[in-house]
Coordinates of C-alpha atoms in Angstrom, one line a residue:
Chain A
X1 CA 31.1 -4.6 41.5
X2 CA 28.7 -2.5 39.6
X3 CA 27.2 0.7 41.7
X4 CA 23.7 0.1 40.5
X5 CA 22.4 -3.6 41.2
X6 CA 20.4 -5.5 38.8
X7 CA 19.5 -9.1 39.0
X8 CA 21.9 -11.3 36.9
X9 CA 19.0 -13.2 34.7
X10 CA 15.5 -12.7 34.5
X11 CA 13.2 -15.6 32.5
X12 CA 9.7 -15.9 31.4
X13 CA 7.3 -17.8 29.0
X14 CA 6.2 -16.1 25.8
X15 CA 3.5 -13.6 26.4
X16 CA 4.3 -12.9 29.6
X17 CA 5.1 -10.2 31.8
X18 CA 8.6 -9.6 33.6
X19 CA 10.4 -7.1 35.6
X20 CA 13.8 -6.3 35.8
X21 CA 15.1 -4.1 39.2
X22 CA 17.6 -1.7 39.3
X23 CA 18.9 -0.9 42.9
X24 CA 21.1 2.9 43.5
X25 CA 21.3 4.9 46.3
X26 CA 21.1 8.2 47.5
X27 CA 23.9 9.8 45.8
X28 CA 22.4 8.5 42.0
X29 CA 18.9 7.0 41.5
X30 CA 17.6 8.5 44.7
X31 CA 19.4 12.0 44.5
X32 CA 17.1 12.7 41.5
X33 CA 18.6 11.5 38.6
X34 CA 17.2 10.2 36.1
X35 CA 17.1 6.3 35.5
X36 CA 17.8 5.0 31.4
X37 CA 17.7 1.8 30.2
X38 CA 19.6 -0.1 27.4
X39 CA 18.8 -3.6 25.6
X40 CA 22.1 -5.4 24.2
X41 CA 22.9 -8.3 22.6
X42 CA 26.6 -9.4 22.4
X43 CA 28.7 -7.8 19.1
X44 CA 26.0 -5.5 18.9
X45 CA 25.2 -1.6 19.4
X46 CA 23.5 -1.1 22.8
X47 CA 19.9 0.1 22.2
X48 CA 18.7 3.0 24.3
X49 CA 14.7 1.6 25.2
X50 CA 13.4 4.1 27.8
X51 CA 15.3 7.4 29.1
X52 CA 14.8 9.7 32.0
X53 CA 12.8 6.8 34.4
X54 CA 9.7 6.5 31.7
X55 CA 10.1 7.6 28.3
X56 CA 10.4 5.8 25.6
X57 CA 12.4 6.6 22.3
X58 CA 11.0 6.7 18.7
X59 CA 10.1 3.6 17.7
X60 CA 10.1 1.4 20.9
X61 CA 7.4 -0.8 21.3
X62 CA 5.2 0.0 24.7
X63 CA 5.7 -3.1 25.6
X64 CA 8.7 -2.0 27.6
X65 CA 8.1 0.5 29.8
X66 CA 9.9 2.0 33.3
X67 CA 9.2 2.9 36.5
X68 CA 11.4 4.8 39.3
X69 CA 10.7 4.9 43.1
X70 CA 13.3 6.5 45.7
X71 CA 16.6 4.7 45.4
X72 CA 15.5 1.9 42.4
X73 CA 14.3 1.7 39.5
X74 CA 12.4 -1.0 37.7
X75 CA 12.0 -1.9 33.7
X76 CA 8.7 -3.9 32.4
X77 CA 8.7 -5.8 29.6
X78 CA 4.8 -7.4 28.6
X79 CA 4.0 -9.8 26.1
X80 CA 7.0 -11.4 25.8
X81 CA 8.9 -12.5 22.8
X82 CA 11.7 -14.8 21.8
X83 CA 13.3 -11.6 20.4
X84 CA 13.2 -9.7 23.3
X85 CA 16.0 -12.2 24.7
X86 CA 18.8 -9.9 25.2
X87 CA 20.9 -8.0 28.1
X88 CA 18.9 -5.5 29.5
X89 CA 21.3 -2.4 31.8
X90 CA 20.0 0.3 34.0
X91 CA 22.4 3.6 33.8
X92 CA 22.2 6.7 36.3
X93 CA 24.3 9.5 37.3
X94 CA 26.5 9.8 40.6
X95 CA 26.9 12.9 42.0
X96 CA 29.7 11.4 44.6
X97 CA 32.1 9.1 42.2
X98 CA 31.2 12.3 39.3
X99 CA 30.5 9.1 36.8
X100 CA 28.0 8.1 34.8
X101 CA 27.6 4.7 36.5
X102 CA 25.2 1.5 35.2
X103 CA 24.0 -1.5 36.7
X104 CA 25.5 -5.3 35.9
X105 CA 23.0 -6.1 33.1
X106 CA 20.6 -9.1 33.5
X107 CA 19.9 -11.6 30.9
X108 CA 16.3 -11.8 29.7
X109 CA 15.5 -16.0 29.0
X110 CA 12.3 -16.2 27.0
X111 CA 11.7 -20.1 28.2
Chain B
X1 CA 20.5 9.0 9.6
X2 CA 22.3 8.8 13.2
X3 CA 25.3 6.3 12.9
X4 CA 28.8 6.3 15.1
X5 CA 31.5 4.1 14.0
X6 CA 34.4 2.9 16.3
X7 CA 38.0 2.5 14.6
X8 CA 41.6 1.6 16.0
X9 CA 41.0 -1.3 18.4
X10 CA 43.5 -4.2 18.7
X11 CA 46.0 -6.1 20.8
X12 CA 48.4 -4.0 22.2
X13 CA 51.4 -4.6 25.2
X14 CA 50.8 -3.4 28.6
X15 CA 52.6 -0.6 29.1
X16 CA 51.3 0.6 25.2
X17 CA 49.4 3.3 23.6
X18 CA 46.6 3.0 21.3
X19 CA 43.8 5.6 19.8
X20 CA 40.6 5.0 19.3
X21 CA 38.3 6.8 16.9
X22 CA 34.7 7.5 16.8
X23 CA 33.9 8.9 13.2
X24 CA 29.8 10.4 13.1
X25 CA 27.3 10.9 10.8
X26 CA 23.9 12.1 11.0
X27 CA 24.6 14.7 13.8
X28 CA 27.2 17.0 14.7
X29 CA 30.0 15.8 17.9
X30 CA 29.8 18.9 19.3
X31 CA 26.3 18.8 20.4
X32 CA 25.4 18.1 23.9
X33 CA 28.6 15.3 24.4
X34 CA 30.4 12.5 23.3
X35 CA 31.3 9.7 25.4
X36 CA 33.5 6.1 25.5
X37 CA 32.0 3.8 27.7
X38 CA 33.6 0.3 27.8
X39 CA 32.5 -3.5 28.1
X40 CA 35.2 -5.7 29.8
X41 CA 35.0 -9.4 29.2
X42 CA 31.9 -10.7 31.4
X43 CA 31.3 -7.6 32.9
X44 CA 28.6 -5.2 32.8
X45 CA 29.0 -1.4 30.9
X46 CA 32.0 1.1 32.7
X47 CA 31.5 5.0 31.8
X48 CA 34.7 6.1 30.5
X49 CA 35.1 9.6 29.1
X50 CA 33.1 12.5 28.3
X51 CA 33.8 15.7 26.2
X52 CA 31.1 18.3 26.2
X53 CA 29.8 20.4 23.1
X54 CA 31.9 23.6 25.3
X55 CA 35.8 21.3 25.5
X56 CA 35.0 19.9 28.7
X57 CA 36.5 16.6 29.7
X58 CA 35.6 14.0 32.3
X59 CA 37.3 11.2 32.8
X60 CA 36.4 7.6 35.2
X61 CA 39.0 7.3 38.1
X62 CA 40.3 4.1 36.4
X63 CA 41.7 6.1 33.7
X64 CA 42.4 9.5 34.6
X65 CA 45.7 10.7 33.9
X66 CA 46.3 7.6 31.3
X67 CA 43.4 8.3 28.6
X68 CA 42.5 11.9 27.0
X69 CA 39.1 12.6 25.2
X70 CA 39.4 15.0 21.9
X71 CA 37.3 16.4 19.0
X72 CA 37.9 17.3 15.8
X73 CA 34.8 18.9 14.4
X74 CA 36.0 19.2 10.9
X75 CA 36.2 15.4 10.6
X76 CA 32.8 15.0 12.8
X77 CA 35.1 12.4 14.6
X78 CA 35.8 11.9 18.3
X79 CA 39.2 10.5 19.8
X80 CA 40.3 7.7 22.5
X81 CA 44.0 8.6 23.1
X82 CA 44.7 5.8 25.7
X83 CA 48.6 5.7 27.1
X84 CA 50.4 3.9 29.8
X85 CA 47.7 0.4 29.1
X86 CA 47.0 -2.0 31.7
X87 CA 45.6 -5.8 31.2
X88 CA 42.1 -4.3 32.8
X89 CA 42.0 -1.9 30.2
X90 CA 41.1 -5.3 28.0
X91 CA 37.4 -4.3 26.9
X92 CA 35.0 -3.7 23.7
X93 CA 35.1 0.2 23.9
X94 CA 31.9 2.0 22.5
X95 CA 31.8 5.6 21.2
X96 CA 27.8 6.8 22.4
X97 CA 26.1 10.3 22.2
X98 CA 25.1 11.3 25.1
X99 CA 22.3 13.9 25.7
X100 CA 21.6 16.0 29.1
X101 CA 18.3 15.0 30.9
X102 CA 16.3 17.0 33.5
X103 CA 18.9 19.7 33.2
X104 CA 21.9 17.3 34.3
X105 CA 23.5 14.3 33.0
X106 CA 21.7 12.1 31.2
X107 CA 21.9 9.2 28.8
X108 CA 23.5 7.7 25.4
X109 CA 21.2 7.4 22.8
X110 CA 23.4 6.2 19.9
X111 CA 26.2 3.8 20.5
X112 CA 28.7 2.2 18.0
X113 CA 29.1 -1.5 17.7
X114 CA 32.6 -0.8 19.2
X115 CA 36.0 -1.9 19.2
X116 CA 37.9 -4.5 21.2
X117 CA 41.3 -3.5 22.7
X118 CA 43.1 -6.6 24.5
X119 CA 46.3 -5.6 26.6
X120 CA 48.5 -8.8 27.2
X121 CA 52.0 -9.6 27.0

């Protein structure tokens, strides 16, 4: 049981928008800490796509972009594209367990 | 160029020891932190173990007391001693760099490919 809640898959057509929710509490998301998110594809190197709630790293399209409102946390992804399929995680901080602690992923289908 | 690679995984009996490496380039381990956060089969990301740039270690309750977090700055590598394995230790371990946000704990911006250790008799 992960301490931040995600959907387990999301799915959309090509082009399209989708959002992917990222549900904490008040001793993580909603004590003030800031919200990252990773995209990961199996045997591969997690890939840090947007850190502290909204920013994104060098070289990340703007397509993805996130969002953070008291106790959750949302990641957009627009104009979808086959190679966007991929596990997308949410990772906070928790004050009360002392642990860096991350949602469950979900699974991005591009249909 | 940033790059962490992950080194010493492998099947190991419960009850074993094993240690991991995490050998950098690119950057220095002993800024901001270091960290090994771990991806048991069909589940989602576990934080592990931390050392900060100062010596500081932090460790997940699941493995505290069992697994130790060192540096050694000459080699610009980062260390997974992990003792007294159980059969839910089983995971693909990832070394990351993690950087402070907003003045407190943050995120990992560069993560290995990792390396699986499976504990079974």
């Amino acid at each position: 049981q992960s301490v931040l809640t995600q959907p387990p898959s999301v799915s959309g057509a090509p082009g399209q928008r989708v959002t992917i929710s990222c549900t904490g509490s008040s001793s993580n998301i909603g004590a003030g800490y800031g919200v990252h998110w990773y995209q990961h594809l199996p045997g591969t190197a997690p890939k840090l796509l947007i850190y502290g709630n909204n920013n994104r790293p060098s070289g990340v399209p703007d397509r993805f972009s996130g969002s953070k409102s008291g106790t959750s946390a949302s990641l957009a992804i627009t104009g979808l594209q086959a190679g966007d399929e991929a596990d997308y995680c949410c990772q906070s901080y928790d004050y009360s367990l002392r642990a860096w602690v991350f949602g469950g992923g979900t699974k991005l289908t591009v249909l | 160029e940033v790059q962490v690679v992950e080194s010493g995984g492998g099947l190991i009996h419960p009850g074993g020891s094993l240690r991991l490496s995490c050998a950098a380039s690119g950057f220095t381990v002993g800024t901001d932190y270091m960290s090994w956060v771990r991806q048991a089969p069909g589940k989602g990301l576990e934080w592990v173990s931390s050392i900060y740039s100062g010596g500081s270690t932090y460790y997940a309750d699941s493995v505290k007391g069992r697994f130790t977090i060192s540096r050694d700055n000459s080699k610009n590598t980062v260390y997974l001693q992990m003792n007294s394995l159980r059969v839910e230790d089983t995971a693909v371990y990832y070394c990351a760099r993690g950087r402070f946000w907003g003045g407190s704990m943050g995120y990992f911006d560069f993560w290995g490919q990792g390396t699986l250790v499976t504990v079974s008799s």
